[in-house]
Every structure is written in C-alpha cells, then in structure tokens.
mmCIF file of C-alpha atoms and ligand atoms in Angstrom:
data_model
loop_
_atom_site.group_PDB
_atom_site.id
_atom_site.type_symbol
_atom_site.label_atom_id
_atom_site.label_comp_id
_atom_site.label_asym_id
_atom_site.label_seq_id
_atom_site.Cartn_x
_atom_site.Cartn_y
_atom_site.Cartn_z
ATOM 1 C CA MET A 1 -2.915 14.537 18.123
ATOM 2 C CA ALA A 2 -5.892 12.163 18.040
ATOM 3 C CA PRO A 3 -5.605 9.335 15.503
ATOM 4 C CA ARG A 4 -7.101 10.066 12.112
ATOM 5 C CA LYS A 5 -10.254 8.130 11.263
ATOM 6 C CA ILE A 6 -9.851 6.315 7.951
ATOM 7 C CA ILE A 7 -11.662 3.963 5.604
ATOM 8 C CA ILE A 8 -9.310 1.736 3.589
ATOM 9 C CA ASP A 9 -10.745 0.967 0.149
ATOM 10 C CA THR A 10 -8.708 -1.853 -1.343
ATOM 11 C CA ASP A 11 -8.195 -4.734 -3.796
ATOM 12 C CA PRO A 12 -5.638 -6.982 -2.037
ATOM 13 C CA GLY A 13 -3.044 -7.607 -3.631
ATOM 14 C CA GLN A 14 0.194 -8.201 -1.679
ATOM 15 C CA ASP A 15 1.046 -4.495 -1.484
ATOM 16 C CA ASP A 16 -2.495 -3.667 -0.333
ATOM 17 C CA ALA A 17 -2.055 -6.348 2.327
ATOM 18 C CA VAL A 18 1.087 -4.658 3.657
ATOM 19 C CA ALA A 19 -0.746 -1.313 3.699
ATOM 20 C CA ILE A 20 -3.573 -2.802 5.784
ATOM 21 C CA LEU A 21 -1.041 -4.334 8.205
ATOM 22 C CA LEU A 22 0.741 -0.985 8.554
ATOM 23 C CA ALA A 23 -2.545 0.758 9.362
ATOM 24 C CA LEU A 24 -3.684 -1.869 11.867
ATOM 25 C CA ALA A 25 -0.266 -1.698 13.549
ATOM 26 C CA SER A 26 -0.524 2.077 14.023
ATOM 27 C CA PRO A 27 -3.510 2.816 16.299
ATOM 28 C CA GLU A 28 -1.917 5.983 17.670
ATOM 29 C CA ASP A 29 -1.941 7.435 14.144
ATOM 30 C CA VAL A 30 -5.008 5.950 12.451
ATOM 31 C CA THR A 31 -8.304 4.417 13.476
ATOM 32 C CA VAL A 32 -9.504 2.042 10.779
ATOM 33 C CA LEU A 33 -13.292 2.505 10.737
ATOM 34 C CA GLY A 34 -13.649 -0.166 8.089
ATOM 35 C CA VAL A 35 -12.091 -1.859 5.095
ATOM 36 C CA THR A 36 -14.095 -1.821 1.858
ATOM 37 C CA ALA A 37 -13.069 -4.269 -0.855
ATOM 38 C CA VAL A 38 -13.345 -3.485 -4.549
ATOM 39 C CA ALA A 39 -12.717 -5.513 -7.684
ATOM 40 C CA GLY A 40 -9.280 -4.774 -9.115
ATOM 41 C CA ASN A 41 -6.154 -6.900 -8.896
ATOM 42 C CA VAL A 42 -8.489 -9.913 -8.744
ATOM 43 C CA PRO A 43 -12.304 -10.210 -8.717
ATOM 44 C CA LEU A 44 -14.308 -9.063 -5.681
ATOM 45 C CA PRO A 45 -14.894 -12.483 -4.030
ATOM 46 C CA LEU A 46 -11.103 -12.775 -3.733
ATOM 47 C CA THR A 47 -10.364 -9.186 -2.687
ATOM 48 C CA GLU A 48 -12.896 -9.262 0.154
ATOM 49 C CA LYS A 49 -11.609 -12.662 1.291
ATOM 50 C CA ASN A 50 -7.998 -11.454 1.113
ATOM 51 C CA ALA A 51 -8.882 -8.367 3.158
ATOM 52 C CA ARG A 52 -10.228 -10.639 5.896
ATOM 53 C CA ILE A 53 -7.173 -12.908 5.726
ATOM 54 C CA VAL A 54 -4.965 -9.864 6.301
ATOM 55 C CA CYS A 55 -7.012 -8.535 9.245
ATOM 56 C CA GLU A 56 -6.803 -11.952 10.887
ATOM 57 C CA LEU A 57 -3.080 -12.115 10.256
ATOM 58 C CA ALA A 58 -2.783 -8.754 12.024
ATOM 59 C CA GLY A 59 -4.639 -10.234 15.006
ATOM 60 C CA LYS A 60 -7.544 -7.811 14.423
ATOM 61 C CA PRO A 61 -10.521 -10.000 13.450
ATOM 62 C CA GLU A 62 -12.841 -7.353 14.898
ATOM 63 C CA THR A 63 -12.050 -5.094 11.906
ATOM 64 C CA LEU A 64 -15.148 -4.408 9.793
ATOM 65 C CA VAL A 65 -14.680 -5.685 6.235
ATOM 66 C CA PHE A 66 -17.240 -4.994 3.510
ATOM 67 C CA ALA A 67 -17.606 -6.080 -0.122
ATOM 68 C CA GLY A 68 -18.176 -3.182 -2.508
ATOM 69 C CA CYS A 69 -18.484 -2.990 -6.286
ATOM 70 C CA ASP A 70 -17.643 -6.006 -8.413
ATOM 71 C CA VAL A 71 -17.247 -4.167 -11.726
ATOM 72 C CA PRO A 72 -16.047 -0.701 -12.783
ATOM 73 C CA MET A 73 -18.681 1.983 -13.366
ATOM 74 C CA LYS A 74 -18.812 1.725 -17.152
ATOM 75 C CA ARG A 75 -16.320 -0.876 -18.263
ATOM 76 C CA LYS A 76 -15.418 -4.520 -18.049
ATOM 77 C CA LEU A 77 -13.115 -5.425 -15.188
ATOM 78 C CA VAL A 78 -9.404 -5.699 -15.996
ATOM 79 C CA THR A 79 -7.430 -7.717 -13.420
ATOM 80 C CA ALA A 80 -3.731 -8.210 -12.637
ATOM 81 C CA GLU A 81 -3.165 -11.890 -11.870
ATOM 82 C CA HIS A 82 0.037 -11.627 -13.908
ATOM 83 C CA VAL A 83 1.446 -9.563 -11.023
ATOM 84 C CA HIS A 84 -0.344 -10.817 -7.906
ATOM 85 C CA GLY A 85 -1.054 -14.452 -8.842
ATOM 86 C CA LYS A 86 -4.351 -16.266 -9.188
ATOM 87 C CA THR A 87 -5.591 -15.554 -5.655
ATOM 88 C CA GLY A 88 -4.262 -11.983 -5.522
ATOM 89 C CA LEU A 89 -2.236 -13.008 -2.475
ATOM 90 C CA ASP A 90 -0.120 -15.743 -4.049
ATOM 91 C CA GLY A 91 3.037 -16.669 -2.207
ATOM 92 C CA PRO A 92 2.751 -18.620 1.027
ATOM 93 C CA LYS A 93 -0.297 -20.790 1.566
ATOM 94 C CA MET A 94 -2.975 -18.978 3.598
ATOM 95 C CA ASP A 95 -5.900 -20.473 5.490
ATOM 96 C CA ASP A 96 -9.395 -19.243 4.655
ATOM 97 C CA PRO A 97 -10.529 -16.506 7.040
ATOM 98 C CA THR A 98 -13.025 -17.244 9.803
ATOM 99 C CA MET A 99 -13.947 -13.632 10.636
ATOM 100 C CA PRO A 100 -17.208 -12.528 9.017
ATOM 101 C CA LEU A 101 -17.786 -10.361 5.979
ATOM 102 C CA GLN A 102 -20.217 -7.570 6.941
ATOM 103 C CA ALA A 103 -23.636 -7.821 5.309
ATOM 104 C CA GLN A 104 -23.788 -4.139 4.337
ATOM 105 C CA HIS A 105 -22.547 -3.139 0.870
ATOM 106 C CA GLY A 106 -19.187 -1.336 1.006
ATOM 107 C CA VAL A 107 -20.589 1.712 -0.792
ATOM 108 C CA ASP A 108 -23.397 2.028 1.761
ATOM 109 C CA PHE A 109 -20.877 1.722 4.589
ATOM 110 C CA ILE A 110 -18.873 4.614 3.126
ATOM 111 C CA ILE A 111 -22.043 6.720 2.806
ATOM 112 C CA GLU A 112 -23.334 5.904 6.281
ATOM 113 C CA THR A 113 -19.950 6.500 7.915
ATOM 114 C CA LEU A 114 -19.564 9.932 6.339
ATOM 115 C CA ARG A 115 -23.143 10.861 7.234
ATOM 116 C CA THR A 116 -22.786 9.847 10.858
ATOM 117 C CA HIS A 117 -19.430 11.558 11.490
ATOM 118 C CA ASP A 118 -18.762 15.267 11.747
ATOM 119 C CA ALA A 119 -17.671 16.906 8.496
ATOM 120 C CA GLY A 120 -13.906 16.865 8.018
ATOM 121 C CA THR A 121 -13.208 13.951 10.365
ATOM 122 C CA VAL A 122 -13.024 10.937 8.016
ATOM 123 C CA THR A 123 -10.221 10.350 5.487
ATOM 124 C CA LEU A 124 -10.639 7.943 2.560
ATOM 125 C CA CYS A 125 -7.648 5.796 1.592
ATOM 126 C CA PRO A 126 -8.219 4.161 -1.816
ATOM 127 C CA LEU A 127 -5.609 1.544 -2.754
ATOM 128 C CA GLY A 128 -7.373 0.162 -5.834
ATOM 129 C CA PRO A 129 -9.691 1.305 -8.633
ATOM 130 C CA LEU A 130 -11.882 4.200 -7.449
ATOM 131 C CA THR A 131 -15.216 2.480 -8.173
ATOM 132 C CA ASN A 132 -16.521 2.303 -4.586
ATOM 133 C CA ILE A 133 -15.618 5.901 -3.808
ATOM 134 C CA ALA A 134 -17.094 7.405 -6.973
ATOM 135 C CA THR A 135 -20.217 5.246 -6.694
ATOM 136 C CA ALA A 136 -20.726 6.516 -3.141
ATOM 137 C CA PHE A 137 -20.360 10.128 -4.347
ATOM 138 C CA GLU A 138 -22.896 9.553 -7.141
ATOM 139 C CA LYS A 139 -25.372 7.826 -4.861
ATOM 140 C CA ALA A 140 -25.047 10.352 -2.004
ATOM 141 C CA PRO A 141 -23.668 13.702 -3.222
ATOM 142 C CA ASP A 142 -24.212 15.117 0.291
ATOM 143 C CA ILE A 143 -21.216 13.155 1.605
ATOM 144 C CA VAL A 144 -18.667 14.789 -0.709
ATOM 145 C CA ASP A 145 -18.291 17.905 1.444
ATOM 146 C CA LYS A 146 -17.892 15.774 4.550
ATOM 147 C CA VAL A 147 -14.694 13.994 3.479
ATOM 148 C CA GLN A 148 -11.609 15.302 5.297
ATOM 149 C CA GLU A 149 -9.134 14.209 2.616
ATOM 150 C CA ILE A 150 -8.534 11.462 0.069
ATOM 151 C CA VAL A 151 -5.063 9.932 0.133
ATOM 152 C CA LEU A 152 -4.813 7.478 -2.751
ATOM 153 C CA MET A 153 -2.412 5.270 -4.641
ATOM 154 C CA GLY A 154 -2.856 5.735 -8.354
ATOM 155 C CA GLY A 155 -1.574 7.427 -11.470
ATOM 156 C CA ALA A 156 1.834 8.240 -12.856
ATOM 157 C CA TYR A 157 3.377 11.112 -14.701
ATOM 158 C CA PHE A 158 7.157 11.036 -15.255
ATOM 159 C CA GLU A 159 7.178 7.295 -14.630
ATOM 160 C CA VAL A 160 4.406 6.743 -17.217
ATOM 161 C CA GLY A 161 2.196 3.661 -17.196
ATOM 162 C CA ASN A 162 2.451 0.136 -15.839
ATOM 163 C CA ILE A 163 -0.658 -1.431 -17.431
ATOM 164 C CA THR A 164 -0.521 0.547 -20.692
ATOM 165 C CA PRO A 165 2.281 2.837 -21.904
ATOM 166 C CA ALA A 166 0.295 5.791 -20.534
ATOM 167 C CA ALA A 167 -1.770 4.558 -17.589
ATOM 168 C CA GLU A 168 -1.300 3.200 -14.099
ATOM 169 C CA PHE A 169 -3.431 0.163 -13.180
ATOM 170 C CA ASN A 170 -5.807 1.613 -10.531
ATOM 171 C CA ILE A 171 -6.812 4.586 -12.664
ATOM 172 C CA TYR A 172 -6.930 2.563 -15.906
ATOM 173 C CA VAL A 173 -9.370 -0.008 -14.504
ATOM 174 C CA ASP A 174 -12.015 2.626 -13.747
ATOM 175 C CA PRO A 175 -11.131 5.953 -15.378
ATOM 176 C CA GLU A 176 -14.710 7.273 -15.108
ATOM 177 C CA ALA A 177 -14.595 6.736 -11.347
ATOM 178 C CA ALA A 178 -11.215 8.456 -11.153
ATOM 179 C CA LYS A 179 -12.583 11.418 -13.097
ATOM 180 C CA ILE A 180 -15.414 11.835 -10.578
ATOM 181 C CA VAL A 181 -13.007 11.678 -7.640
ATOM 182 C CA PHE A 182 -10.512 14.159 -9.103
ATOM 183 C CA ALA A 183 -13.368 16.555 -9.944
ATOM 184 C CA SER A 184 -14.904 16.293 -6.460
ATOM 185 C CA GLY A 185 -13.190 19.329 -4.946
ATOM 186 C CA ILE A 186 -12.062 17.247 -1.962
ATOM 187 C CA PRO A 187 -8.399 17.731 -0.926
ATOM 188 C CA ILE A 188 -6.534 14.847 -2.608
ATOM 189 C CA VAL A 189 -3.040 13.485 -2.022
ATOM 190 C CA VAL A 190 -1.802 11.205 -4.817
ATOM 191 C CA MET A 191 0.883 8.542 -4.493
ATOM 192 C CA PRO A 192 1.704 7.872 -8.148
ATOM 193 C CA LEU A 193 4.222 5.398 -9.584
ATOM 194 C CA ASP A 194 6.701 8.307 -9.561
ATOM 195 C CA VAL A 195 6.817 7.833 -5.785
ATOM 196 C CA THR A 196 6.023 4.159 -5.303
ATOM 197 C CA HIS A 197 8.749 3.021 -7.697
ATOM 198 C CA HIS A 198 11.208 4.268 -5.061
ATOM 199 C CA ALA A 199 9.657 2.065 -2.349
ATOM 200 C CA LEU A 200 11.680 -0.919 -3.553
ATOM 201 C CA THR A 201 11.970 -4.183 -1.642
ATOM 202 C CA THR A 202 15.743 -4.665 -1.818
ATOM 203 C CA HIS A 203 17.302 -7.829 -0.313
ATOM 204 C CA ALA A 204 18.330 -5.963 2.831
ATOM 205 C CA ARG A 205 14.802 -4.622 3.338
ATOM 206 C CA VAL A 206 13.175 -8.026 2.850
ATOM 207 C CA ASP A 207 15.755 -9.576 5.197
ATOM 208 C CA ALA A 208 14.707 -7.014 7.805
ATOM 209 C CA PHE A 209 11.094 -8.252 7.557
ATOM 210 C CA SER A 210 12.234 -11.884 8.003
ATOM 211 C CA ALA A 211 14.502 -10.892 10.879
ATOM 212 C CA LEU A 212 11.451 -9.803 12.871
ATOM 213 C CA GLY A 213 11.021 -13.510 13.596
ATOM 214 C CA THR A 214 7.219 -13.231 13.556
ATOM 215 C CA LYS A 215 4.490 -14.741 11.389
ATOM 216 C CA VAL A 216 3.733 -11.283 9.994
ATOM 217 C CA GLY A 217 7.411 -10.645 9.192
ATOM 218 C CA ASP A 218 7.736 -14.013 7.420
ATOM 219 C CA MET A 219 4.509 -13.460 5.505
ATOM 220 C CA VAL A 220 5.446 -9.972 4.316
ATOM 221 C CA ALA A 221 8.880 -11.263 3.242
ATOM 222 C CA ALA A 222 7.262 -14.146 1.345
ATOM 223 C CA TRP A 223 4.652 -11.907 -0.306
ATOM 224 C CA THR A 224 7.225 -9.404 -1.435
ATOM 225 C CA ASN A 225 9.437 -12.205 -2.771
ATOM 226 C CA PHE A 226 6.519 -13.455 -4.858
ATOM 227 C CA PHE A 227 5.431 -10.030 -6.012
ATOM 228 C CA GLU A 228 9.025 -9.098 -6.881
ATOM 229 C CA ARG A 229 9.546 -11.630 -9.616
ATOM 230 C CA PHE A 230 7.370 -9.676 -12.048
ATOM 231 C CA ASP A 231 8.833 -6.225 -11.475
ATOM 232 C CA LYS A 232 12.425 -7.452 -11.335
ATOM 233 C CA GLU A 233 12.002 -8.914 -14.789
ATOM 234 C CA LYS A 234 10.104 -5.915 -16.112
ATOM 235 C CA TYR A 235 12.220 -3.090 -14.704
ATOM 236 C CA GLY A 236 15.510 -4.894 -14.001
ATOM 237 C CA SER A 237 15.316 -3.537 -10.458
ATOM 238 C CA GLU A 238 16.549 -5.218 -7.265
ATOM 239 C CA GLY A 239 13.048 -5.558 -5.861
ATOM 240 C CA ALA A 240 9.412 -4.632 -6.355
ATOM 241 C CA PRO A 241 7.629 -1.408 -5.451
ATOM 242 C CA LEU A 242 5.475 -1.518 -2.326
ATOM 243 C CA HIS A 243 2.923 0.872 -3.826
ATOM 244 C CA ASP A 244 -0.036 0.935 -1.450
ATOM 245 C CA PRO A 245 1.734 1.213 1.939
ATOM 246 C CA CYS A 246 2.884 4.678 0.789
ATOM 247 C CA VAL A 247 -0.672 5.897 1.436
ATOM 248 C CA ILE A 248 -0.663 4.802 5.078
ATOM 249 C CA ALA A 249 2.955 5.910 5.610
ATOM 250 C CA TYR A 250 1.915 9.389 4.476
ATOM 251 C CA LEU A 251 -0.748 9.551 7.184
ATOM 252 C CA ILE A 252 1.830 8.571 9.804
ATOM 253 C CA GLN A 253 4.876 10.490 8.604
ATOM 254 C CA PRO A 254 4.012 12.947 5.818
ATOM 255 C CA ASP A 255 7.523 14.415 5.729
ATOM 256 C CA LEU A 256 8.745 11.216 4.037
ATOM 257 C CA PHE A 257 7.135 12.562 0.843
ATOM 258 C CA GLU A 258 7.483 15.647 -1.332
ATOM 259 C CA GLY A 259 5.267 16.783 -4.159
ATOM 260 C CA ARG A 260 3.459 19.645 -5.824
ATOM 261 C CA HIS A 261 -0.095 20.917 -5.600
ATOM 262 C CA VAL A 262 -1.125 20.813 -9.258
ATOM 263 C CA ASN A 263 -4.005 20.123 -11.593
ATOM 264 C CA VAL A 264 -4.573 16.459 -12.457
ATOM 265 C CA GLU A 265 -7.071 15.451 -15.147
ATOM 266 C CA ILE A 266 -8.059 11.896 -16.088
ATOM 267 C CA GLU A 267 -8.213 10.762 -19.716
ATOM 268 C CA THR A 268 -11.456 8.869 -20.398
ATOM 269 C CA GLN A 269 -11.837 9.225 -24.169
ATOM 270 C CA SER A 270 -8.692 8.202 -25.996
ATOM 271 C CA ASP A 271 -8.068 4.489 -26.579
ATOM 272 C CA LEU A 272 -4.366 5.211 -26.716
ATOM 273 C CA THR A 273 -4.023 7.031 -23.401
ATOM 274 C CA LEU A 274 -7.118 5.855 -21.493
ATOM 275 C CA GLY A 275 -6.669 6.293 -17.733
ATOM 276 C CA MET A 276 -3.677 8.605 -18.014
ATOM 277 C CA THR A 277 -3.276 11.050 -15.119
ATOM 278 C CA VAL A 278 -2.380 14.271 -16.908
ATOM 279 C CA ALA A 279 -0.582 16.195 -14.168
ATOM 280 C CA ASP A 280 0.246 19.830 -14.844
ATOM 281 C CA TRP A 281 3.561 19.440 -12.982
ATOM 282 C CA TRP A 282 5.121 22.516 -14.616
ATOM 283 C CA ARG A 283 1.929 24.559 -14.217
ATOM 284 C CA VAL A 284 1.730 25.345 -17.921
ATOM 285 C CA THR A 285 -2.077 25.675 -17.901
ATOM 286 C CA ASP A 286 -4.414 27.834 -15.864
ATOM 287 C CA ARG A 287 -6.358 24.762 -14.730
ATOM 288 C CA LYS A 288 -7.052 24.889 -11.033
ATOM 289 C CA PRO A 289 -4.822 22.690 -8.827
ATOM 290 C CA ASN A 290 -6.908 19.816 -7.444
ATOM 291 C CA ALA A 291 -4.353 17.409 -5.992
ATOM 292 C CA MET A 292 -1.101 17.177 -4.099
ATOM 293 C CA PHE A 293 0.792 15.012 -6.588
ATOM 294 C CA MET A 294 3.752 13.420 -4.847
ATOM 295 C CA GLY A 295 7.071 13.120 -6.651
ATOM 296 C CA SER A 296 9.660 11.785 -4.227
ATOM 297 C CA LEU A 297 10.075 9.546 -1.198
ATOM 298 C CA ASN A 298 12.638 9.041 1.551
ATOM 299 C CA ALA A 299 12.788 5.285 0.911
ATOM 300 C CA ASP A 300 15.053 4.388 3.844
ATOM 301 C CA GLY A 301 12.788 6.311 6.209
ATOM 302 C CA PHE A 302 9.751 4.593 4.716
ATOM 303 C CA PHE A 303 11.153 1.083 5.216
ATOM 304 C CA ALA A 304 12.382 1.932 8.720
ATOM 305 C CA LEU A 305 8.857 3.029 9.651
ATOM 306 C CA LEU A 306 7.239 0.003 8.011
ATOM 307 C CA THR A 307 9.559 -2.504 9.676
ATOM 308 C CA GLU A 308 9.219 -0.874 13.082
ATOM 309 C CA ARG A 309 5.405 -0.942 12.857
ATOM 310 C CA LEU A 310 5.161 -4.510 11.495
ATOM 311 C CA ALA A 311 7.267 -5.663 14.451
ATOM 312 C CA ARG A 312 4.322 -4.798 16.709
ATOM 313 C CA LEU A 313 1.962 -7.349 15.151
HETATM 314 C C1 LIG B 1 -1.412 -0.538 -8.076
HETATM 315 O O1 LIG B 1 -2.021 -1.583 -8.825
HETATM 316 C C2 LIG B 1 -2.083 -2.756 -8.061
HETATM 317 O O2 LIG B 1 -1.601 -3.831 -8.792
HETATM 318 C C3 LIG B 1 -1.331 -2.507 -6.775
HETATM 319 O O3 LIG B 1 -1.991 -3.132 -5.706
HETATM 320 C C4 LIG B 1 -1.347 -1.003 -6.638
HETATM 321 O O4 LIG B 1 -2.489 -0.554 -5.957
HETATM 322 C C5 LIG B 1 -0.093 -0.197 -8.706
HETATM 323 O O5 LIG B 1 -0.256 0.201 -10.030
HETATM 324 CA CA1 LIG B 2 -3.988 -2.075 -4.753
#
C-alpha cells in the first residue's frame, strides 16, 4: 500500500517530539507533507522552534515546518510547563535549529494542501489543541469534505482528566476548536488518556532506547526521563505515558489498538467540566457515532514498533 499522506499538527512537547520522530522514521507508511505548530504545551515561538529541532534531530531538515495559531479560538492560552519544562523540550541541552521556518501560516498550509490534493488522500494528525484544524475549517469550509481522516490525541473518558478532574489537556485548552472538529462529520480516531496511559515508559523500555547507541536513542531516553518525573509522582506509575506517538503508531499498525465507534461531544459551557469529552461508550443515547474512541493498547507491541523505527534514524 502507498504511504499515507499526513499533516502533523503539534505543540512539542517531549511526547510530540517522539511522535514526529516515529513518523519521519516510517516513510513506507507515512509521507509527512508538513508539520504545523500550534500553541499548547508552551507558547507558539517555542513549539515551532521545537518542531524544527526534532526534524533536524531526525536528519530531515527538508521537512516543511509552519507556525500556526498562537492562541485558542476564544480563550486565553493555558500551557503545561509543569510537565514539559520551560522550553517544552526540557531534558538534554539542544542546539537552536538552523533549518528554516516556512513563511506561510500553518492554517493556510493546511487549507492549501487539502485544496491541492484529491479528496480523501490527506490525513490530519493533531497532537495538541485543535486550534489550527478548526480555524482552517472555519476559514475554508470547502476543505472539510476533502480530509481522509483525523487521527488525534486528546480526551479521556474512564481515565478522566489530567489538567482538570474532567478534562484532558489538548481538548481543555481549546474546547471550542474541539467542538468544531468533532462536529465536522470527518471520520475521527481518538487516542484518549484511556489508551495513552498504557504507553508507559518503564525502565526496560527506556533502556531499550538508550541501547540503540544513537543520538536519537539517547535523546528519547533523556526526554522520557525528564517527562517521567511528573507522572511518576502524580500517578505512582513506573514511567510516563508517551501520549502522542500513539497517533502515528495507529497509522502504521492499527491492530495495536481497540476501541468503539461512539458519539463524543465536547463540553464548552460548564466551568466544572469544561473540555470534557463525553463519550457514549455504552451507547445509552441515540446520538450519532462520530468517532472511533480507542480504549486499549498492546503496549509491548507499541514499544517494539517504536524502538525498531527509532533505530533507523
Ligand atoms: C497531551 O497534552 C500534552 O501535554 C501532551 O503533549 C499530549 O499531547 C496529553 O494530555
Ligand atoms: Ca502534544
């Protein structure tokens, strides 16, 4: 099968960084048309810079990186330095990137790419707040029908929230954008915390990254060690969840995941549950299913795939 054409929309973030590396290491499965940065884990000037750092680390400085929206559609930006550190990529010291940032706005790149490709041939892979994607849909409604699929990291149901008791970070930061995306009618695959909390960086898995004996292996091990400290303390787990690489792993090996096609609505009104992804897992309403909401992961298979692919870089 020909590789799937994708746009990675991202707010790196150590786990975003690993997702980008996995995609760039897998040309037989995905062609990365571009990487669009969005404000999220840290402000936009850092997320776009981090995206370029990661592409250079992968040895792919020819990758097109764009800066998108710097604030959510209707709200003030909430960031997550408490998890990812001040730069968003805290851990080992990284040199500033030398590859260029594209002049075009990330939203316009998304619009132009969908307009210039045949309908049903471009998949969107959001790994951060959905601001860029929803803004593109509002600005150019004609592109909505052209999207092949959206495979995103965001939301939580049984696992509940990580930024508030009810909400997962990516959806909480821009719930209005998430509402637009989930109402778009596009086929959506969701990697919620219910799944990503099984993608845990145990000692053995981090040792396997280091054992690659490459710069990429050392960097991923160091990033996950940094990123881990927060989740270990919070959840008492052996490691931290590698959330965003689940999106790319799904495109490569979908049978690692299982879920249900259900209705998912986004809470935008309540202060208490703002950004909650209300998934009708038990199908107790007659609301139309709009998303494949994943619920489980073959974690050993996931880490085997990730390690094997990172070894190529
Ligand atoms: C999500 O929020 C960010 O901190 C991570 O990069 C991931 O995309 C997890 O809630
Ligand atoms: Ca992210």
